[in-house]
Amino acid sequence: MAGTCIIGLQWGDEAKGKLVDLLTKDMDVVVRYQGGANAGHTVVVGDAVYKLHHLPSGIINGRVLNIVAAGVVVHPETILREIRSLAERGIDVRGRLLLSDRAHVVMPWHLIEDQLWNLAVSGENNIGTTLRGIGPCYRDKVGRSYAVRVGDLLRSDFPNRIREIVAARLPVLRAMAGSQPVDLDADTIIEEFAAFQKELRPFVVDTTRVLLDLVEQDKRILFEGAQGSLLDIDHGTFPFVTSSNSSGVGISAGSGVAAKWLTKMIGVCKCYSTRVGGGPFPTELLDEIGEQIRTKGREYGTTTGRPRRCGWFDAVAVRYTRRLGGIDRLALMMLDVLSGLPEVKICVAYELDGERIDYFPGSAEALRRVKPIYETMPGWQEELTDARDLDDLPVAALNYIRRIETLVGCRAEFVSVGPDRAQTIICDDVAAVANVT
Ligand code: IMP
């Protein structure tokens, strides 16, 4: 059995959706195991563009089974909207989508709380969440008392549970809101969720058991990470992170599949860096080069539409997340975006308090103080979107990806030069083609 895992090595938005779609043809099952509707995965097939927030990206392929596992926080309305929108485009998910009864549900009070926190915290302390209720939902999961799981939605005593939780949460939310009104009514929620219950019921199962069976049946399973390793709640740039384990360490916890079955780890990163929301970003470009990358890379959030912060490739950060994820091969995305720059830079080390360091600091406070140390390489002027083979790339681009491989400590298996499935180079040996060591 091959458990192939796709992990973002930066701050999310690494174009993981494209890679999942590409690899799905050789899979039986695609699994999402953490995060929720905060994700934004884009899949482009010919002229068709699919933007998914919640369903696994494998859903576009009519053949594979898609599983939303226990570690995901489910927003029923978003899931149902995606199911309907796919149906309108001729993609029927019935019989191909399973939703864990153990997954926790993002409830209306979580969304309100996320909004209120976002308003309450300003300046550089603001995490800048996607406002999808992710943090409050995971907090209630860990806190247990006010948690709601997908399985609970189907229980006959669900209305009582809603009344109980609304009674407990409303005073807290009102205190947070101050003079603003808080729109939270138990009866409205009960009615709304009764409709969800009906539509979701056919998909809900114990996905942990299903996955354990699939593993024993030797099925080919693809684990689709959401967000990126630097947003991992334990190993990322805390507190400017999401509330799940979005690095490789989250796969077993979120899916229930033991680590020994995870046989191939693919680390996905852009050939530059982006970050959306608050938090330290050592290689951020606040100049016209950053603007050029944003425009050419269409670097605006799939979920929130916010402009993404853009910067040079940070090899210190990606070497760290490559090691954290036990990554076997890299997928280097968006190489085409760098065409036209006279030179390209890679951050090879940091300076922290006057000292050169080559590790990624464990605290956001230290990361804010580092200064990137760059290596500068010649750029290339050729457009790369038609390249289909390493031989089609200019030497400067080959040297750039070879340098990334060396600094990160891992070979590239994929180089992406555009959003379409076809715009992907499957690499054998970049060093041999580039004729460099
Ligand atoms: P949350 O996950 O909505 O709580 O947001 C926490 C942080 O993670 C914020 O900085 C978000 O911008 C960031 N974030 C969450 N999901 C994604 C994603 O899918 N791509 C990029 N950043 C994300």
Short mmCIF file of C-alpha atoms and ligand atoms in Angstrom, two decimals:
data_model
loop_
_atom_site.label_atom_id
_atom_site.label_comp_id
_atom_site.label_asym_id
_atom_site.label_seq_id
_atom_site.Cartn_x
_atom_site.Cartn_y
_atom_site.Cartn_z
CA MET A 1 0.00 0.00 0.00
CA ALA A 2 1.33 3.41 -0.88
CA GLY A 3 0.19 6.27 1.31
CA THR A 4 1.35 9.30 -0.65
CA CYS A 5 1.22 12.60 1.22
CA ILE A 6 1.12 16.13 -0.16
CA ILE A 7 2.40 18.65 2.34
CA GLY A 8 2.77 22.42 1.93
CA LEU A 9 6.25 23.52 2.99
CA GLN A 10 5.56 27.26 3.32
CA TRP A 11 2.66 29.34 4.64
CA GLY A 12 -0.04 27.68 2.55
CA ASP A 13 -1.24 28.45 -0.99
CA GLU A 14 1.57 26.37 -2.51
CA ALA A 15 -0.74 25.10 -5.29
CA LYS A 16 -1.22 21.73 -3.60
CA GLY A 17 -4.63 21.32 -5.29
CA LYS A 18 -3.00 21.11 -8.69
CA LEU A 19 -0.63 18.40 -7.57
CA VAL A 20 -3.36 16.40 -5.84
CA ASP A 21 -5.38 16.51 -9.05
CA LEU A 22 -2.35 15.42 -11.05
CA LEU A 23 -1.60 12.44 -8.81
CA THR A 24 -5.21 11.39 -8.33
CA LYS A 25 -5.22 9.37 -11.56
CA ASP A 26 -2.98 6.79 -9.86
CA MET A 27 -4.97 6.70 -6.60
CA ASP A 28 -8.01 4.92 -5.19
CA VAL A 29 -8.69 7.35 -2.35
CA VAL A 30 -8.00 11.02 -1.53
CA VAL A 31 -8.17 12.12 2.10
CA ARG A 32 -8.38 15.52 3.75
CA TYR A 33 -7.39 15.16 7.37
CA GLN A 34 -7.04 18.66 8.94
CA GLY A 35 -8.18 22.25 8.52
CA GLY A 36 -11.57 23.20 7.21
CA ALA A 37 -13.16 25.78 4.95
CA ASN A 38 -10.12 28.03 5.47
CA ALA A 39 -8.36 26.13 2.68
CA GLY A 40 -8.52 27.17 -0.94
CA HIS A 41 -7.49 24.56 -3.47
CA THR A 42 -7.69 25.40 -7.15
CA VAL A 43 -7.82 22.70 -9.80
CA VAL A 44 -7.61 23.68 -13.47
CA VAL A 45 -8.54 21.13 -16.12
CA GLY A 46 -8.44 22.62 -19.62
CA ASP A 47 -10.88 25.53 -19.56
CA ALA A 48 -12.56 24.43 -16.35
CA VAL A 49 -11.48 25.98 -13.05
CA TYR A 50 -12.64 24.40 -9.79
CA LYS A 51 -12.11 26.28 -6.54
CA LEU A 52 -12.53 24.00 -3.54
CA HIS A 53 -12.40 24.99 0.11
CA HIS A 54 -13.66 21.94 1.85
CA LEU A 55 -13.91 18.84 -0.31
CA PRO A 56 -10.75 16.91 -1.19
CA SER A 57 -9.34 17.98 -4.55
CA GLY A 58 -9.72 14.37 -5.77
CA ILE A 59 -13.46 14.97 -6.06
CA ILE A 60 -13.01 16.35 -9.59
CA ASN A 61 -11.90 12.90 -10.73
CA GLY A 62 -15.06 10.81 -11.11
CA ARG A 63 -13.36 7.55 -10.13
CA VAL A 64 -11.77 7.97 -6.71
CA LEU A 65 -13.22 7.83 -3.23
CA ASN A 66 -12.87 11.08 -1.27
CA ILE A 67 -12.74 11.15 2.50
CA VAL A 68 -13.11 14.08 4.87
CA ALA A 69 -11.50 12.51 7.93
CA ALA A 70 -11.86 13.02 11.67
CA GLY A 71 -9.29 15.81 12.01
CA VAL A 72 -11.12 18.22 9.70
CA VAL A 73 -13.46 20.86 11.11
CA VAL A 74 -16.57 20.72 8.98
CA HIS A 75 -18.66 23.68 7.93
CA PRO A 76 -21.84 22.00 6.65
CA GLU A 77 -23.05 24.93 4.59
CA THR A 78 -19.76 25.19 2.66
CA ILE A 79 -19.57 21.43 2.05
CA LEU A 80 -23.14 21.34 0.77
CA ARG A 81 -22.58 24.40 -1.40
CA GLU A 82 -19.57 22.71 -2.99
CA ILE A 83 -21.50 19.46 -3.53
CA ARG A 84 -24.32 21.39 -5.24
CA SER A 85 -21.99 23.48 -7.35
CA LEU A 86 -20.15 20.36 -8.57
CA ALA A 87 -23.50 18.71 -9.36
CA GLU A 88 -24.41 21.73 -11.50
CA ARG A 89 -21.19 21.15 -13.43
CA GLY A 90 -21.97 17.47 -13.96
CA ILE A 91 -19.85 16.04 -11.13
CA ASP A 92 -21.89 13.73 -8.92
CA VAL A 93 -20.22 13.04 -5.57
CA ARG A 94 -22.75 10.47 -4.36
CA GLY A 95 -21.08 7.21 -3.46
CA ARG A 96 -17.63 8.88 -3.71
CA LEU A 97 -17.65 11.14 -0.68
CA LEU A 98 -17.43 10.09 2.96
CA LEU A 99 -17.60 12.46 5.88
CA SER A 100 -16.30 11.45 9.29
CA ASP A 101 -18.86 11.26 12.10
CA ARG A 102 -15.97 12.20 14.42
CA ALA A 103 -15.09 15.44 12.62
CA HIS A 104 -16.00 18.55 14.61
CA VAL A 105 -18.49 21.05 13.27
CA VAL A 106 -17.87 24.77 12.85
CA MET A 107 -20.98 26.24 14.47
CA PRO A 108 -22.38 29.78 14.07
CA TRP A 109 -20.92 30.84 17.43
CA HIS A 110 -17.44 29.93 16.21
CA LEU A 111 -17.79 32.25 13.23
CA ILE A 112 -18.99 35.09 15.44
CA GLU A 113 -16.12 34.59 17.87
CA ASP A 114 -13.53 34.52 15.07
CA GLN A 115 -14.92 37.85 13.79
CA LEU A 116 -14.93 39.42 17.26
CA TRP A 117 -11.33 38.40 17.99
CA ASN A 118 -10.25 39.73 14.65
CA LEU A 119 -11.80 43.10 15.46
CA ALA A 120 -10.45 43.14 19.01
CA VAL A 121 -6.79 42.59 18.15
CA SER A 122 -5.11 45.16 15.99
CA GLY A 123 -1.71 45.89 14.48
CA GLU A 124 1.04 43.34 14.29
CA ASN A 125 -0.60 41.07 16.87
CA ASN A 126 -3.56 40.38 14.60
CA ILE A 127 -3.36 36.84 13.20
CA GLY A 128 -5.53 37.86 10.26
CA THR A 129 -7.51 34.63 10.20
CA THR A 130 -9.74 33.61 7.32
CA LEU A 131 -12.76 34.26 9.61
CA ARG A 132 -14.00 30.70 9.01
CA GLY A 133 -14.32 29.89 12.73
CA ILE A 134 -11.34 27.52 12.62
CA GLY A 135 -9.60 28.55 15.86
CA PRO A 136 -12.73 28.66 18.04
CA CYS A 137 -13.91 25.28 16.68
CA TYR A 138 -10.60 23.51 17.35
CA ARG A 139 -10.50 25.21 20.77
CA ASP A 140 -13.92 23.74 21.62
CA LYS A 141 -12.80 20.34 20.34
CA VAL A 142 -9.89 20.33 22.77
CA GLY A 143 -12.03 21.87 25.52
CA ARG A 144 -14.71 19.18 24.89
CA SER A 145 -17.60 20.72 26.87
CA TYR A 146 -19.10 22.72 23.98
CA ALA A 147 -17.96 20.57 21.09
CA VAL A 148 -20.29 19.40 18.33
CA ARG A 149 -19.27 16.53 16.07
CA VAL A 150 -20.78 15.58 12.73
CA GLY A 151 -22.26 12.46 14.33
CA ASP A 152 -24.06 14.70 16.86
CA LEU A 153 -25.92 16.46 14.05
CA LEU A 154 -27.74 13.21 13.35
CA ARG A 155 -28.86 12.57 16.94
CA SER A 156 -32.43 13.15 18.08
CA ASP A 157 -31.28 15.19 21.10
CA PHE A 158 -29.34 17.62 18.86
CA PRO A 159 -31.83 20.52 19.40
CA ASN A 160 -31.34 20.30 23.17
CA ARG A 161 -27.59 20.34 22.76
CA ILE A 162 -27.83 23.50 20.65
CA ARG A 163 -30.03 25.24 23.24
CA GLU A 164 -27.60 24.29 26.00
CA ILE A 165 -24.53 25.57 24.16
CA VAL A 166 -26.20 28.80 22.94
CA ALA A 167 -27.27 29.56 26.52
CA ALA A 168 -23.67 29.14 27.67
CA ARG A 169 -21.95 30.96 24.80
CA LEU A 170 -24.25 33.93 24.30
CA PRO A 171 -23.24 35.84 27.45
CA VAL A 172 -19.55 35.35 26.62
CA LEU A 173 -20.02 36.56 23.05
CA ARG A 174 -22.08 39.54 24.23
CA ALA A 175 -19.32 40.49 26.64
CA MET A 176 -16.79 40.31 23.81
CA ALA A 177 -19.01 42.28 21.46
CA GLY A 178 -19.61 45.23 23.80
CA SER A 179 -22.18 47.50 22.23
CA GLN A 180 -22.50 45.49 18.99
CA PRO A 181 -25.49 43.13 18.72
CA VAL A 182 -24.81 39.37 18.65
CA ASP A 183 -26.98 37.47 16.21
CA LEU A 184 -27.22 33.98 17.74
CA ASP A 185 -30.58 32.32 18.11
CA ALA A 186 -30.95 28.64 19.07
CA ASP A 187 -34.21 28.05 17.16
CA THR A 188 -32.81 29.51 13.95
CA ILE A 189 -29.74 27.30 14.24
CA ILE A 190 -31.85 24.21 14.96
CA GLU A 191 -33.94 24.85 11.87
CA GLU A 192 -30.94 25.52 9.67
CA PHE A 193 -29.13 22.41 10.88
CA ALA A 194 -32.21 20.20 10.40
CA ALA A 195 -31.87 20.93 6.68
CA PHE A 196 -28.12 20.18 6.74
CA GLN A 197 -28.80 16.97 8.62
CA LYS A 198 -31.02 15.65 5.85
CA GLU A 199 -28.56 16.45 3.09
CA LEU A 200 -25.42 15.31 4.92
CA ARG A 201 -26.74 12.02 6.35
CA PRO A 202 -25.90 9.86 3.28
CA PHE A 203 -22.24 10.84 3.48
CA VAL A 204 -21.61 10.36 7.20
CA VAL A 205 -19.69 7.27 8.34
CA ASP A 206 -16.89 6.26 10.68
CA THR A 207 -14.11 7.16 8.24
CA THR A 208 -11.42 6.01 10.66
CA ARG A 209 -12.71 2.43 10.33
CA VAL A 210 -13.12 2.79 6.57
CA LEU A 211 -9.54 4.05 6.20
CA LEU A 212 -8.11 1.28 8.36
CA ASP A 213 -9.92 -1.23 6.13
CA LEU A 214 -8.65 0.48 2.97
CA VAL A 215 -5.10 0.35 4.27
CA GLU A 216 -5.40 -3.40 4.86
CA GLN A 217 -6.90 -3.81 1.39
CA ASP A 218 -3.73 -2.31 -0.04
CA LYS A 219 -5.52 0.67 -1.62
CA ARG A 220 -3.55 3.60 -2.97
CA ILE A 221 -4.30 6.55 -0.71
CA LEU A 222 -3.39 10.19 -1.25
CA PHE A 223 -3.36 12.43 1.83
CA GLU A 224 -4.05 16.04 0.92
CA GLY A 225 -2.63 18.57 3.36
CA ALA A 226 -4.29 21.96 3.77
CA GLN A 227 -2.43 25.17 4.67
CA GLY A 228 1.36 24.85 5.00
CA SER A 229 3.87 23.52 7.50
CA LEU A 230 4.83 27.01 8.73
CA LEU A 231 1.19 27.46 9.82
CA ASP A 232 1.32 24.29 11.96
CA ILE A 233 -0.11 24.92 15.43
CA ASP A 234 2.84 23.21 17.17
CA HIS A 235 5.74 23.66 14.78
CA GLY A 236 4.85 26.81 12.85
CA THR A 237 5.27 30.52 13.54
CA PHE A 238 2.97 30.50 16.59
CA PRO A 239 0.70 32.34 17.29
CA PHE A 240 0.50 33.35 13.61
CA VAL A 241 -0.61 29.88 12.61
CA THR A 242 -3.77 27.95 11.97
CA SER A 243 -5.22 25.74 14.70
CA SER A 244 -4.37 22.31 13.28
CA ASN A 245 -1.22 20.33 12.56
CA SER A 246 -0.79 21.42 8.97
CA SER A 247 2.70 19.93 8.61
CA GLY A 248 3.29 16.23 7.95
CA VAL A 249 2.89 15.44 11.65
CA GLY A 250 -0.88 15.96 11.35
CA ILE A 251 -1.59 13.16 8.89
CA SER A 252 -1.86 10.25 11.30
CA ALA A 253 -3.65 12.23 14.00
CA GLY A 254 -6.22 13.58 11.57
CA SER A 255 -6.87 10.45 9.53
CA GLY A 256 -6.25 7.62 12.00
CA VAL A 257 -3.79 5.97 9.58
CA ALA A 258 -0.55 5.03 11.33
CA ALA A 259 2.67 6.74 10.23
CA LYS A 260 4.19 3.48 9.04
CA TRP A 261 1.73 3.44 6.14
CA LEU A 262 2.77 6.87 4.90
CA THR A 263 5.29 5.74 2.36
CA LYS A 264 5.93 8.80 0.22
CA MET A 265 6.07 12.40 1.35
CA ILE A 266 5.92 15.09 -1.33
CA GLY A 267 6.70 18.61 -0.15
CA VAL A 268 5.10 21.36 -2.20
CA CYS A 269 6.55 24.86 -2.34
CA LYS A 270 6.45 27.83 -4.62
CA CYS A 271 9.69 29.02 -6.22
CA TYR A 272 9.22 32.16 -4.12
CA SER A 273 7.37 32.75 -0.84
CA THR A 274 3.94 34.05 0.04
CA ARG A 275 2.04 34.58 3.23
CA VAL A 276 -1.49 35.79 3.85
CA GLY A 277 -2.52 37.24 7.18
CA GLY A 278 -0.25 38.50 9.96
CA GLY A 279 3.05 37.21 11.30
CA PRO A 280 6.77 37.40 10.58
CA PHE A 281 7.95 36.89 7.01
CA PRO A 282 11.73 37.40 6.72
CA THR A 283 11.99 37.51 2.93
CA GLU A 284 8.93 39.70 2.32
CA LEU A 285 9.33 42.15 -0.58
CA LEU A 286 7.58 45.44 0.00
CA ASP A 287 8.80 46.88 -3.29
CA GLU A 288 7.89 46.68 -6.96
CA ILE A 289 9.39 43.17 -7.29
CA GLY A 290 6.93 41.96 -4.65
CA GLU A 291 4.15 43.69 -6.59
CA GLN A 292 5.33 42.11 -9.85
CA ILE A 293 5.27 38.62 -8.30
CA ARG A 294 1.80 39.28 -6.83
CA THR A 295 0.42 40.42 -10.17
CA LYS A 296 2.04 37.76 -12.32
CA GLY A 297 1.30 34.97 -9.81
CA ARG A 298 -2.27 36.22 -9.21
CA GLU A 299 -1.43 36.11 -5.53
CA TYR A 300 -4.82 36.82 -4.02
CA GLY A 301 -6.40 34.46 -1.49
CA THR A 302 -8.76 31.81 -2.88
CA THR A 303 -10.78 31.91 0.33
CA THR A 304 -10.72 35.56 1.33
CA GLY A 305 -9.53 37.39 -1.80
CA ARG A 306 -6.88 39.16 0.31
CA PRO A 307 -3.66 40.15 -1.50
CA ARG A 308 -0.92 37.76 -0.46
CA ARG A 309 2.37 39.09 0.85
CA CYS A 310 5.14 38.02 -1.53
CA GLY A 311 8.87 37.51 -1.08
CA TRP A 312 11.99 35.63 -2.18
CA PHE A 313 12.38 31.89 -1.69
CA ASP A 314 13.41 31.16 1.89
CA ALA A 315 15.63 28.07 1.86
CA VAL A 316 16.12 28.22 5.65
CA ALA A 317 12.38 27.91 6.22
CA VAL A 318 11.86 25.20 3.58
CA ARG A 319 14.86 23.18 4.74
CA TYR A 320 13.24 23.19 8.18
CA THR A 321 9.82 22.07 6.93
CA ARG A 322 11.42 19.50 4.60
CA ARG A 323 13.01 17.91 7.66
CA LEU A 324 9.86 18.29 9.75
CA GLY A 325 7.82 16.46 7.14
CA GLY A 326 10.40 13.77 6.30
CA ILE A 327 9.97 14.90 2.71
CA ASP A 328 11.19 12.53 -0.02
CA ARG A 329 10.66 14.74 -3.07
CA LEU A 330 9.87 18.38 -3.79
CA ALA A 331 7.23 19.83 -6.07
CA LEU A 332 8.41 23.32 -7.09
CA MET A 333 5.46 25.39 -8.17
CA MET A 334 4.98 28.67 -10.08
CA LEU A 335 8.46 28.80 -11.63
CA ASP A 336 6.92 30.69 -14.58
CA VAL A 337 6.06 33.63 -12.30
CA LEU A 338 9.72 34.56 -11.90
CA SER A 339 10.32 35.04 -15.65
CA GLY A 340 11.35 38.57 -16.56
CA LEU A 341 13.29 39.41 -13.39
CA PRO A 342 16.89 40.51 -14.01
CA GLU A 343 18.05 38.51 -10.98
CA VAL A 344 16.52 36.16 -8.44
CA LYS A 345 17.45 35.79 -4.79
CA ILE A 346 17.36 32.89 -2.36
CA CYS A 347 17.60 33.34 1.38
CA VAL A 348 20.38 30.95 2.46
CA ALA A 349 20.76 31.94 6.14
CA TYR A 350 19.56 34.54 8.63
CA GLU A 351 21.34 37.10 10.73
CA LEU A 352 19.98 37.14 14.27
CA ASP A 353 21.40 39.63 16.77
CA GLY A 354 24.55 40.03 14.69
CA GLU A 355 25.13 36.28 14.27
CA ARG A 356 24.66 34.16 11.17
CA ILE A 357 22.27 31.28 11.80
CA ASP A 358 21.14 28.54 9.46
CA TYR A 359 18.16 27.28 11.46
CA PHE A 360 14.55 28.46 11.58
CA PRO A 361 13.93 30.13 14.97
CA GLY A 362 11.23 28.60 17.15
CA SER A 363 9.57 31.85 18.17
CA ALA A 364 7.77 34.44 16.10
CA GLU A 365 9.47 37.12 18.15
CA ALA A 366 12.95 35.92 17.08
CA LEU A 367 11.79 35.41 13.51
CA ARG A 368 10.65 39.03 13.41
CA ARG A 369 14.19 40.12 14.25
CA VAL A 370 16.09 38.04 11.70
CA LYS A 371 17.56 39.60 8.60
CA PRO A 372 17.72 37.39 5.52
CA ILE A 373 21.12 36.66 3.98
CA TYR A 374 20.68 36.28 0.24
CA GLU A 375 22.45 34.58 -2.58
CA THR A 376 21.76 36.31 -5.91
CA MET A 377 21.49 34.41 -9.16
CA PRO A 378 20.90 35.54 -12.74
CA GLY A 379 17.23 35.66 -13.74
CA TRP A 380 15.76 34.57 -17.07
CA GLN A 381 13.59 36.50 -19.50
CA GLU A 382 11.92 33.61 -21.35
CA GLU A 383 8.30 32.76 -20.58
CA LEU A 384 8.14 29.20 -19.26
CA THR A 385 4.46 28.35 -19.54
CA ASP A 386 4.98 26.11 -22.60
CA ALA A 387 7.89 24.15 -21.10
CA ARG A 388 7.06 20.46 -20.70
CA ASP A 389 10.51 19.07 -20.12
CA LEU A 390 13.60 20.15 -18.20
CA ASP A 391 15.36 20.62 -21.55
CA ASP A 392 12.81 23.35 -22.38
CA LEU A 393 13.99 25.50 -19.46
CA PRO A 394 16.68 28.17 -19.78
CA VAL A 395 19.93 27.39 -17.98
CA ALA A 396 19.35 30.18 -15.45
CA ALA A 397 16.02 28.60 -14.40
CA LEU A 398 17.62 25.14 -14.18
CA ASN A 399 20.42 26.51 -12.05
CA TYR A 400 17.88 28.20 -9.81
CA ILE A 401 15.91 25.01 -9.15
CA ARG A 402 19.11 23.02 -8.73
CA ARG A 403 20.27 25.54 -6.12
CA ILE A 404 16.96 25.24 -4.29
CA GLU A 405 17.33 21.43 -4.29
CA THR A 406 20.82 21.71 -2.83
CA LEU A 407 19.94 24.25 -0.15
CA VAL A 408 16.73 22.49 0.88
CA GLY A 409 18.41 19.09 0.73
CA CYS A 410 15.93 17.30 -1.49
CA ARG A 411 15.43 16.52 -5.17
CA ALA A 412 12.52 17.93 -7.16
CA GLU A 413 10.12 15.49 -8.79
CA PHE A 414 7.78 18.10 -10.22
CA VAL A 415 8.29 21.61 -11.55
CA SER A 416 5.12 23.51 -12.33
CA VAL A 417 5.03 26.27 -14.95
CA GLY A 418 1.33 27.14 -14.99
CA PRO A 419 -2.00 26.23 -13.42
CA ASP A 420 -3.09 23.56 -15.91
CA ARG A 421 -2.42 19.87 -15.33
CA ALA A 422 -0.41 19.84 -18.56
CA GLN A 423 1.90 22.63 -17.40
CA THR A 424 3.97 20.29 -15.27
CA ILE A 425 7.49 19.00 -15.78
CA ILE A 426 8.22 15.61 -14.29
CA CYS A 427 11.89 15.74 -13.38
CA ASP A 428 14.44 13.04 -13.51
CA ASP A 429 17.69 14.67 -12.58
CA VAL A 430 17.85 18.46 -12.62
CA ALA A 431 21.58 18.46 -11.91
CA ALA A 432 22.33 16.32 -14.94
CA VAL A 433 20.26 18.52 -17.23
CA ALA A 434 21.61 21.74 -15.78
CA ASN A 435 25.10 20.29 -16.01
CA VAL A 436 25.92 21.70 -12.57
CA THR A 437 26.71 20.00 -9.30
P1 IMP B 1 -7.33 30.47 10.32
O1 IMP B 1 -6.88 29.14 9.83
O2 IMP B 1 -8.52 30.98 9.56
O3 IMP B 1 -7.53 30.50 11.80
O4 IMP B 1 -6.17 31.54 10.01
C1 IMP B 1 -4.92 31.51 10.71
C2 IMP B 1 -3.79 31.93 9.80
O5 IMP B 1 -3.59 30.95 8.79
C3 IMP B 1 -4.04 33.24 9.05
O6 IMP B 1 -2.80 33.92 8.88
C4 IMP B 1 -4.54 32.78 7.71
O7 IMP B 1 -4.33 33.74 6.69
C5 IMP B 1 -3.71 31.54 7.50
N1 IMP B 1 -4.37 30.55 6.66
C6 IMP B 1 -5.39 29.74 6.98
N2 IMP B 1 -5.71 28.95 5.96
C7 IMP B 1 -4.88 29.26 4.96
C8 IMP B 1 -4.70 28.76 3.62
O8 IMP B 1 -5.37 27.83 3.17
N3 IMP B 1 -3.72 29.36 2.90
C9 IMP B 1 -2.92 30.33 3.40
N4 IMP B 1 -3.04 30.83 4.63
C10 IMP B 1 -4.02 30.29 5.40
#
